[in-house]
Coordinates of C-alpha atoms (C1' of nucleotides) in Angstrom, one line a residue:
Chain A
X231 CA -13.3 14.1 33.9
X232 CA -11.1 13.4 30.9
X233 CA -7.2 13.4 31.7
X234 CA -6.0 15.6 29.1
X235 CA -2.4 14.2 28.2
X236 CA 0.7 17.1 27.3
X237 CA 2.8 15.9 24.5
X238 CA 5.4 17.6 23.0
X239 CA 7.1 16.7 19.5
X240 CA 11.2 17.7 19.1
X241 CA 12.5 17.8 15.7
X242 CA 16.3 19.2 15.4
X243 CA 16.3 21.4 12.4
X244 CA 17.9 20.1 9.2
X245 CA 19.5 18.1 11.5
X246 CA 22.5 16.5 9.3
X247 CA 23.7 20.0 8.1
X248 CA 23.6 21.7 12.1
X249 CA 25.8 19.1 12.7
X250 CA 28.5 19.5 10.2
X251 CA 27.8 23.5 10.7
X252 CA 28.3 22.7 14.6
X253 CA 31.3 20.8 14.1
X254 CA 33.0 23.2 11.5
X255 CA 32.5 26.8 12.1
X256 CA 33.6 27.8 8.8
X257 CA 30.4 26.0 7.1
X258 CA 28.5 28.5 9.6
X259 CA 25.8 30.4 7.6
X260 CA 26.8 29.1 4.5
X261 CA 24.6 27.1 2.1
X262 CA 25.5 23.7 2.5
X263 CA 24.3 20.3 1.5
X264 CA 25.1 17.1 3.0
X265 CA 25.7 14.2 0.4
X266 CA 27.3 13.9 -3.0
X267 CA 29.3 11.4 -4.6
X268 CA 29.1 9.2 -1.6
X269 CA 25.5 9.1 -1.7
X270 CA 24.4 8.5 -5.2
X271 CA 24.7 12.5 -5.7
X272 CA 21.9 12.7 -3.5
X273 CA 21.0 15.6 -1.4
X274 CA 20.6 13.9 2.4
X275 CA 20.0 17.6 3.9
X276 CA 20.6 21.3 3.6
X277 CA 21.1 23.5 5.7
X278 CA 18.0 26.5 5.7
X279 CA 20.8 28.8 4.0
X280 CA 20.5 26.4 1.3
X281 CA 16.8 25.8 1.5
X282 CA 16.3 29.7 0.8
X283 CA 17.9 28.4 -2.5
X284 CA 15.2 25.9 -2.9
X285 CA 17.8 22.7 -2.4
X286 CA 15.9 19.7 -0.4
X287 CA 16.7 16.8 0.8
X288 CA 16.2 13.7 -2.0
X289 CA 17.5 16.1 -4.9
X290 CA 20.0 15.4 -7.0
X291 CA 23.1 16.9 -6.2
X292 CA 23.5 18.7 -10.3
X293 CA 19.8 19.9 -9.6
X294 CA 21.1 21.7 -6.2
X295 CA 24.1 23.0 -7.8
X296 CA 22.0 24.6 -10.4
X297 CA 19.5 26.2 -8.0
X298 CA 22.3 27.0 -5.6
X299 CA 25.8 27.9 -7.3
X300 CA 27.5 28.8 -4.4
X301 CA 26.5 25.4 -2.2
X302 CA 29.1 23.6 -0.5
X303 CA 29.0 19.6 -0.6
X304 CA 30.2 17.9 2.9
X305 CA 30.2 14.1 2.4
X306 CA 29.0 13.8 6.2
X307 CA 29.8 12.0 9.1
X308 CA 27.6 9.5 10.6
X309 CA 28.9 8.4 13.3
X310 CA 28.3 12.1 14.7
X311 CA 25.4 12.5 14.0
X312 CA 24.3 9.3 15.8
X313 CA 26.1 10.3 18.9
X314 CA 24.5 14.2 19.4
X315 CA 21.2 12.9 18.2
X316 CA 22.0 10.4 21.5
X317 CA 23.2 13.4 23.4
X318 CA 20.0 15.2 22.7
X319 CA 17.8 12.3 23.4
X320 CA 19.5 11.6 26.9
X321 CA 18.5 15.7 27.7
X322 CA 14.8 14.6 27.1
X323 CA 15.2 11.5 29.6
X324 CA 16.0 14.2 32.2
X325 CA 12.9 15.5 31.4
X326 CA 10.3 12.5 31.6
X327 CA 11.1 8.8 30.9
X328 CA 8.3 8.7 28.3
X329 CA 10.5 9.6 25.3
X330 CA 9.3 8.0 22.0
X331 CA 12.4 8.3 19.6
X332 CA 11.1 8.4 16.1
X333 CA 13.8 8.7 13.8
X334 CA 17.5 9.9 14.8
X335 CA 16.6 13.9 14.6
X336 CA 13.1 13.5 16.3
X337 CA 11.0 12.1 19.8
X338 CA 7.6 12.4 21.0
X339 CA 7.8 13.4 25.2
X340 CA 4.7 12.9 27.1
X341 CA 5.2 15.5 29.7
X342 CA 2.2 15.2 31.8
X343 CA 3.7 13.6 35.2
X344 CA 6.4 16.3 34.8
X345 CA 4.6 19.3 35.3
X346 CA 4.7 19.2 38.9
X347 CA 8.3 18.9 38.7
X348 CA 9.2 21.2 35.7
X349 CA 6.1 23.6 35.6
X350 CA 3.7 23.8 32.1
X351 CA 4.4 22.0 28.7
X352 CA 5.4 25.4 27.1
X353 CA 7.9 26.0 30.4
X354 CA 9.4 22.4 29.8
X355 CA 9.9 22.8 25.9
X356 CA 11.4 26.2 26.4
X357 CA 13.8 24.6 29.0
X358 CA 14.5 21.4 26.7
X359 CA 15.2 23.5 23.8
X360 CA 17.7 26.2 25.9
X361 CA 19.5 23.3 27.3
X362 CA 19.9 21.8 24.0
X363 CA 21.2 25.0 22.7
X364 CA 23.6 25.4 25.4
X365 CA 25.1 21.7 25.8
X366 CA 24.9 20.4 22.4
X367 CA 24.8 23.6 20.3
X368 CA 22.0 22.2 17.5
X369 CA 18.3 24.0 17.0
X370 CA 15.6 22.3 18.2
X371 CA 11.9 23.1 17.1
X372 CA 9.2 21.7 19.4
X373 CA 5.4 21.4 18.7
X374 CA 3.7 21.1 22.1
X375 CA -0.4 20.0 22.3
X376 CA -2.7 17.7 23.6
X377 CA -2.3 14.4 20.8
X378 CA 0.8 12.9 19.4
X379 CA -0.3 14.2 16.0
X380 CA -1.3 17.8 16.9
X381 CA 2.0 18.1 18.7
X382 CA 3.8 17.0 15.7
X383 CA 1.9 19.1 13.1
X384 CA 3.2 22.1 15.5
X385 CA 6.5 21.5 15.4
X386 CA 6.3 21.8 11.5
X387 CA 4.5 24.9 12.1
X388 CA 7.0 26.0 14.4
X389 CA 10.1 25.6 12.0
X390 CA 12.9 26.9 12.0
X391 CA 14.2 27.0 15.5
X392 CA 10.7 27.7 17.2
X393 CA 8.4 26.7 19.3
X394 CA 4.7 26.4 19.1
X395 CA 2.2 25.8 22.0
X396 CA -1.3 24.8 21.1
X397 CA -3.4 25.4 23.7
X398 CA -6.0 23.1 25.0
X399 CA -9.7 24.6 23.4
X400 CA -7.6 26.5 20.9
X401 CA -7.4 23.0 18.6
X402 CA -9.5 23.9 16.0
X403 CA -9.1 27.6 15.2
X404 CA -5.0 26.3 14.9
X405 CA -5.4 23.4 12.5
X406 CA -8.4 25.4 10.0
X407 CA -6.5 27.1 8.0
X408 CA -3.6 25.0 7.6
X409 CA -2.7 23.2 4.3
X410 CA -3.6 19.5 4.2
X411 CA 0.1 18.8 3.0
X412 CA 1.1 19.2 6.9
X413 CA -1.1 16.3 8.1
X414 CA 0.6 13.1 8.7
X415 CA -0.3 10.5 6.3
X416 CA -0.8 13.2 3.5
X417 CA 1.7 12.6 0.8
X418 CA 2.1 14.1 -2.7
X419 CA -0.6 11.2 -4.1
X420 CA -3.5 11.7 -1.4
X421 CA -3.1 15.7 -1.4
X422 CA -3.9 15.9 -5.3
X423 CA -6.6 13.8 -5.1
X424 CA -8.2 15.9 -1.9
X425 CA -6.8 18.9 -4.3
X426 CA -9.2 17.8 -6.9
X427 CA -12.1 17.5 -4.8
X428 CA -11.3 21.2 -3.7
X429 CA -10.1 20.0 -0.2
X430 CA -6.9 22.2 0.6
X431 CA -7.1 23.5 3.8
X432 CA -7.0 20.8 7.6
X433 CA -10.4 22.8 8.2
X434 CA -11.8 21.6 4.5
X435 CA -10.9 18.5 5.3
X436 CA -12.5 18.3 9.3
X437 CA -15.7 18.9 7.8
X438 CA -15.6 16.5 4.9
X439 CA -17.9 13.0 6.0
X440 CA -15.6 10.4 5.4
X441 CA -18.0 8.4 3.1
X442 CA -17.1 11.1 0.7
X443 CA -13.8 10.6 0.2
X444 CA -14.1 6.7 0.6
X445 CA -13.8 5.7 -2.8
X446 CA -10.4 8.1 -3.4
X447 CA -8.4 6.7 -0.3
X448 CA -10.0 3.4 0.8
X449 CA -12.0 3.5 4.2
X450 CA -9.0 3.0 6.2
X451 CA -7.3 6.3 5.5
X452 CA -9.9 7.8 4.8
X453 CA -11.3 7.8 8.3
X454 CA -8.2 8.2 10.1
X455 CA -7.3 11.2 7.7
X456 CA -10.9 12.9 8.6
X457 CA -10.2 12.2 12.6
X458 CA -6.6 13.5 12.0
X459 CA -7.8 16.8 10.6
X460 CA -10.7 17.0 13.5
X461 CA -7.6 16.2 16.5
X462 CA -9.3 12.6 17.4
X463 CA -5.8 11.0 18.2
X464 CA -5.8 8.5 21.1
X465 CA -2.3 7.2 20.4
X466 CA 0.0 7.2 23.2
X467 CA 3.7 8.0 23.5
X468 CA 5.6 4.6 23.2
X469 CA 8.7 4.1 24.7
X470 CA 9.6 1.0 22.8
X471 CA 8.2 -0.1 20.0
X472 CA 9.7 -3.3 18.8
X473 CA 11.0 -3.7 14.7
X474 CA 8.8 -5.6 12.3
X475 CA 11.3 -6.0 9.8
X476 CA 14.6 -5.6 8.9
X477 CA 16.0 -4.9 5.1
X478 CA 18.6 -3.6 3.0
X479 CA 19.0 -2.5 -0.3
X480 CA 21.2 -0.8 -3.4
X481 CA 20.6 1.0 -6.3
X482 CA 22.9 0.2 -9.1
X483 CA 22.2 2.6 -11.7
X484 CA 21.4 0.8 -14.7
X485 CA 22.6 -2.9 -14.7
X486 CA 22.0 -6.0 -16.9
X487 CA 20.7 -8.5 -14.2
X488 CA 23.4 -11.2 -14.7
X489 CA 23.4 -13.7 -12.3
X490 CA 26.6 -13.1 -11.1
X491 CA 25.6 -9.9 -10.2
X492 CA 22.5 -10.6 -8.8
X493 CA 24.1 -13.5 -6.6
X494 CA 26.8 -10.9 -5.3
X495 CA 24.5 -8.3 -4.8
X496 CA 21.9 -10.6 -3.0
X497 CA 24.6 -12.2 -1.0
X498 CA 25.9 -8.3 0.1
X499 CA 22.8 -7.2 1.2
X500 CA 22.1 -10.4 3.1
X501 CA 24.9 -10.2 5.2
X502 CA 23.8 -6.8 6.5
X503 CA 20.3 -7.8 7.3
X504 CA 21.2 -11.2 8.9
X505 CA 24.3 -9.5 10.7
X506 CA 21.9 -7.0 12.3
X507 CA 19.1 -9.4 12.4
X508 CA 21.6 -11.4 14.9
X509 CA 22.5 -8.5 16.7
X510 CA 19.1 -8.0 17.8
X511 CA 18.3 -11.5 18.7
X512 CA 15.6 -11.6 16.4
X513 CA 15.0 -14.1 13.4
X514 CA 11.9 -14.0 10.7
X515 CA 9.6 -15.6 8.8
X516 CA 9.3 -14.2 5.7
X517 CA 11.6 -12.8 3.0
X518 CA 10.6 -10.3 0.4
X519 CA 13.1 -9.0 -2.3
X520 CA 12.1 -5.7 -4.2
X521 CA 13.5 -5.4 -8.2
X522 CA 13.7 -2.1 -9.7
X523 CA 13.8 -1.9 -13.2
X524 CA 15.5 0.7 -15.2
X525 CA 12.4 2.8 -15.8
X526 CA 11.8 3.0 -12.0
X527 CA 8.9 0.5 -11.8
X528 CA 9.0 -2.2 -9.1
X529 CA 8.2 -5.5 -8.3
X530 CA 8.1 -7.8 -4.8
X531 CA 8.5 -11.0 -4.5
X532 CA 8.3 -12.9 -1.1
X533 CA 8.3 -16.5 0.4
X534 CA 7.1 -17.4 4.0
X535 CA 9.3 -20.1 5.6
X536 CA 8.0 -22.6 8.1
X537 CA 10.7 -21.7 10.8
X538 CA 12.3 -18.7 11.4
X539 CA 15.4 -17.7 10.3
X540 CA 18.7 -15.6 10.6
X541 CA 20.8 -18.0 8.4
X542 CA 22.7 -15.8 5.6
X543 CA 23.3 -18.9 3.0
X544 CA 19.6 -20.0 3.4
X545 CA 18.1 -16.7 3.5
X546 CA 20.5 -15.7 0.6
X547 CA 19.7 -18.4 -1.5
X548 CA 15.7 -17.9 -1.1
X549 CA 16.6 -14.1 -2.5
X550 CA 18.4 -15.1 -5.6
X551 CA 15.5 -17.5 -6.4
X552 CA 12.8 -15.0 -5.7
X553 CA 14.7 -12.4 -7.6
X554 CA 15.1 -14.9 -10.6
X555 CA 11.3 -15.6 -10.9
X556 CA 10.6 -11.5 -10.7
X557 CA 13.5 -10.9 -13.9
X558 CA 11.8 -14.4 -15.5
X559 CA 8.2 -12.6 -14.5
X560 CA 9.2 -9.4 -16.6
X561 CA 11.6 -10.4 -19.7
X562 CA 11.2 -7.1 -21.4
X563 CA 13.1 -5.4 -18.6
X564 CA 16.6 -5.6 -19.6
X565 CA 18.2 -3.7 -16.9
X566 CA 17.6 -3.3 -12.9
X567 CA 18.3 0.0 -11.2
X568 CA 18.1 -1.5 -7.6
X569 CA 17.8 -5.0 -5.6
X570 CA 16.5 -4.8 -2.0
X571 CA 15.4 -7.4 0.8
X572 CA 13.8 -7.6 3.7
X573 CA 12.8 -9.9 6.5
X574 CA 10.1 -9.9 8.4
X575 CA 7.5 -11.8 10.8
X576 CA 10.1 -11.4 13.0
X577 CA 10.5 -13.6 16.4
X578 CA 13.0 -13.3 19.0
X579 CA 15.8 -15.8 18.6
X580 CA 15.0 -18.1 21.8
X581 CA 15.5 -21.1 22.6
X582 CA 12.1 -22.4 20.9
X583 CA 13.7 -21.7 17.1
X584 CA 16.5 -24.1 18.0
X585 CA 14.8 -26.8 19.2
X586 CA 12.3 -26.5 15.9
X587 CA 15.1 -27.7 13.9
X588 CA 16.9 -30.1 16.3
X589 CA 13.6 -32.0 16.8
X590 CA 12.0 -31.6 13.6
X591 CA 11.4 -35.3 12.0
X592 CA 12.2 -34.6 8.4
X593 CA 13.8 -31.4 6.9
X594 CA 11.3 -28.7 5.5
X595 CA 11.2 -29.0 2.2
X596 CA 12.6 -25.4 1.5
X597 CA 15.0 -25.5 4.4
X598 CA 16.8 -28.2 3.7
X599 CA 20.3 -26.4 4.2
X600 CA 22.3 -27.6 7.3
X601 CA 21.3 -25.4 9.9
X602 CA 23.9 -26.3 12.6
X603 CA 26.3 -25.5 9.8
X604 CA 24.8 -22.2 9.1
X605 CA 24.5 -21.4 12.3
X606 CA 28.2 -21.9 13.0
X607 CA 29.5 -20.3 10.1
X608 CA 27.5 -16.7 10.9
X609 CA 28.7 -17.4 14.6
X610 CA 32.2 -17.0 13.6
X611 CA 31.4 -14.4 10.8
X612 CA 29.9 -12.5 13.8
X613 CA 33.0 -13.2 16.3
X614 CA 35.2 -11.8 13.4
X615 CA 33.3 -8.7 12.8
X616 CA 32.7 -8.1 16.6
X617 CA 36.7 -7.4 16.5
X618 CA 37.6 -6.3 13.6
X619 CA 34.7 -4.7 12.0
X620 CA 32.2 -5.0 9.3
X621 CA 34.7 -5.3 6.7
X622 CA 36.9 -7.4 7.5
X623 CA 35.3 -10.5 6.4
X624 CA 32.2 -12.3 4.3
X625 CA 31.0 -15.6 3.9
X626 CA 30.8 -15.1 -0.1
X627 CA 33.8 -14.2 -1.8
X628 CA 36.0 -11.1 -0.4
X629 CA 35.8 -9.2 -3.5
X630 CA 32.0 -7.2 -3.0
X631 CA 30.4 -6.2 -6.4
X632 CA 28.9 -3.5 -3.8
X633 CA 29.5 -0.4 -5.8
X634 CA 26.1 1.7 -3.6
X635 CA 26.0 4.3 -1.2
X636 CA 28.8 4.6 1.6
X637 CA 28.3 2.4 4.3
X638 CA 27.8 5.0 6.8
X639 CA 25.0 6.5 5.0
X640 CA 22.8 3.7 5.4
X641 CA 20.3 4.9 7.7
X642 CA 17.9 7.3 8.2
X643 CA 18.2 10.3 5.6
X644 CA 16.2 13.5 6.4
X645 CA 13.6 14.5 3.9
Chain B
dT228 C1' 14.4 17.1 -10.7
dC229 C1' 14.7 10.9 -13.2
dT230 C1' 16.3 9.8 -7.0
dG231 C1' 19.4 7.0 -2.0
dG232 C1' 18.4 3.7 2.4
dG233 C1' 15.1 2.0 5.9
dG234 C1' 11.2 1.7 7.5
dT235 C1' 5.3 1.3 8.4
dC236 C1' 0.8 0.5 7.5
dC237 C1' -3.1 -0.5 4.4
dT238 C1' -5.7 -3.1 0.5
dA239 C1' -7.2 -6.6 -2.1
dG240 C1' -7.4 -11.2 -3.7
dG241 C1' -6.8 -16.1 -3.4
dA242 C1' -6.3 -19.9 -0.5
dC243 C1' -7.5 -22.8 3.7
dC244 C1' -10.2 -24.0 7.6
dC245 C1' -14.1 -24.6 10.6
Chain C
dT280 C1' -23.4 -33.9 -1.4
dC281 C1' -24.6 -29.1 -1.8
dT282 C1' -24.1 -24.4 -0.2
dG283 C1' -22.9 -20.5 2.9
dG284 C1' -20.5 -17.5 6.5
dG285 C1' -16.1 -15.9 8.9
dG286 C1' -11.4 -16.0 9.9
dT287 C1' -6.8 -16.2 9.2
dC288 C1' -2.8 -16.4 6.3
dC289 C1' 0.2 -15.2 2.6
dT290 C1' 1.3 -12.9 -1.6
dA291 C1' 1.6 -8.2 -4.1
dG292 C1' 1.6 -3.4 -5.0
dG293 C1' 1.4 0.7 -3.2
dA294 C1' 1.4 5.2 -0.3
dC295 C1' 3.7 7.7 3.0
dC296 C1' 7.0 8.8 6.3
dC297 C1' 12.3 10.2 8.3

DNA sequence: TCTGGGGTCCTAGGACCC
DNA sequence: TCTGGGGTCCTAGGACCC
């Protein structure tokens, strides 16, 4: 006998905008956009009233204002988003410990083991929605199904402020008429390619042999997409997933990549990244920089160290070298629009890492910086930041060349 | 519509090893 | 010495998600 899982996908509607309307009643029922000047002129989230005019997340503020002249811009309160998102997740934990949070405003719940306590999956979904609205005041949409993927499709269909339950056995009929764009993993490019093949609905995709679209999407994507269209999804709800990379980036409009600019920007970004790495107790081996040019084309350069690290000076210097290489390879590009870096190949910063340094017979060619000194500096910085906040001090010049987004917004944005 | 920041996964070629 | 096959790691790019 096959055990059926019962999965909820819960998604807070227009999360940032809903929080603003919750905290300031004067904004309720008005078209508002979170973002604007502090976020590089980009709309991070739009209320449903604004969406009715076509305003979307990711859109430039100017464009949004054109679509909706009465649009109100609010600057956003990131700490409040975090607090309220956490409060919602805490309510979820009253129903089941099996909560997989996939972003600030979204989570999967496996309620298979909670049915004897709280009733059917649909009952649990209704109770969860009621409690979140009564206790927090935010609308939560939920999809209920036997797989994660289908639950997510269902929650998209349920929005705004709705509940959609896909009964076991009814999966095929539910999915068939829906557009392929609702499938997880189908973005603009894939959608266009499939449309060219005459495939527009999930049902049409389900009837397609993977071999027929393999050359379009690659073997892996073709197979998994057809599987999803047929509701073949055996992923389980995972309570904790460890991060695979930590990064930071900064858009700069249109800047001449002088050495001073490159060094100071990468210094700022490196400190953000290494501080987060160290606060998680992580170190990483591979450093990747990303350089985006004025025309929005982008390149990456990476380097893998012999030993994992979270040291600011070491990582910053490697980022500068990689960035110089990338710029050198593209002499025709005179301006950059973004610099970014990411540390991957993560591992726990346990004793092994430190021992490897202490007993290394010869320094590695690419890790000649004094590791003890580097770590001592980082530790001192961490302690100061802990007491006085992250703005308090920097390894490099206190005068940051950073001109990008407000720090509070360097986090997930709603799409 | 010329657009922010933080992530994940996949592909493909080349180096290298057994 | 020449040849083949398989596996892993690294690098660079791309698509996608929130």
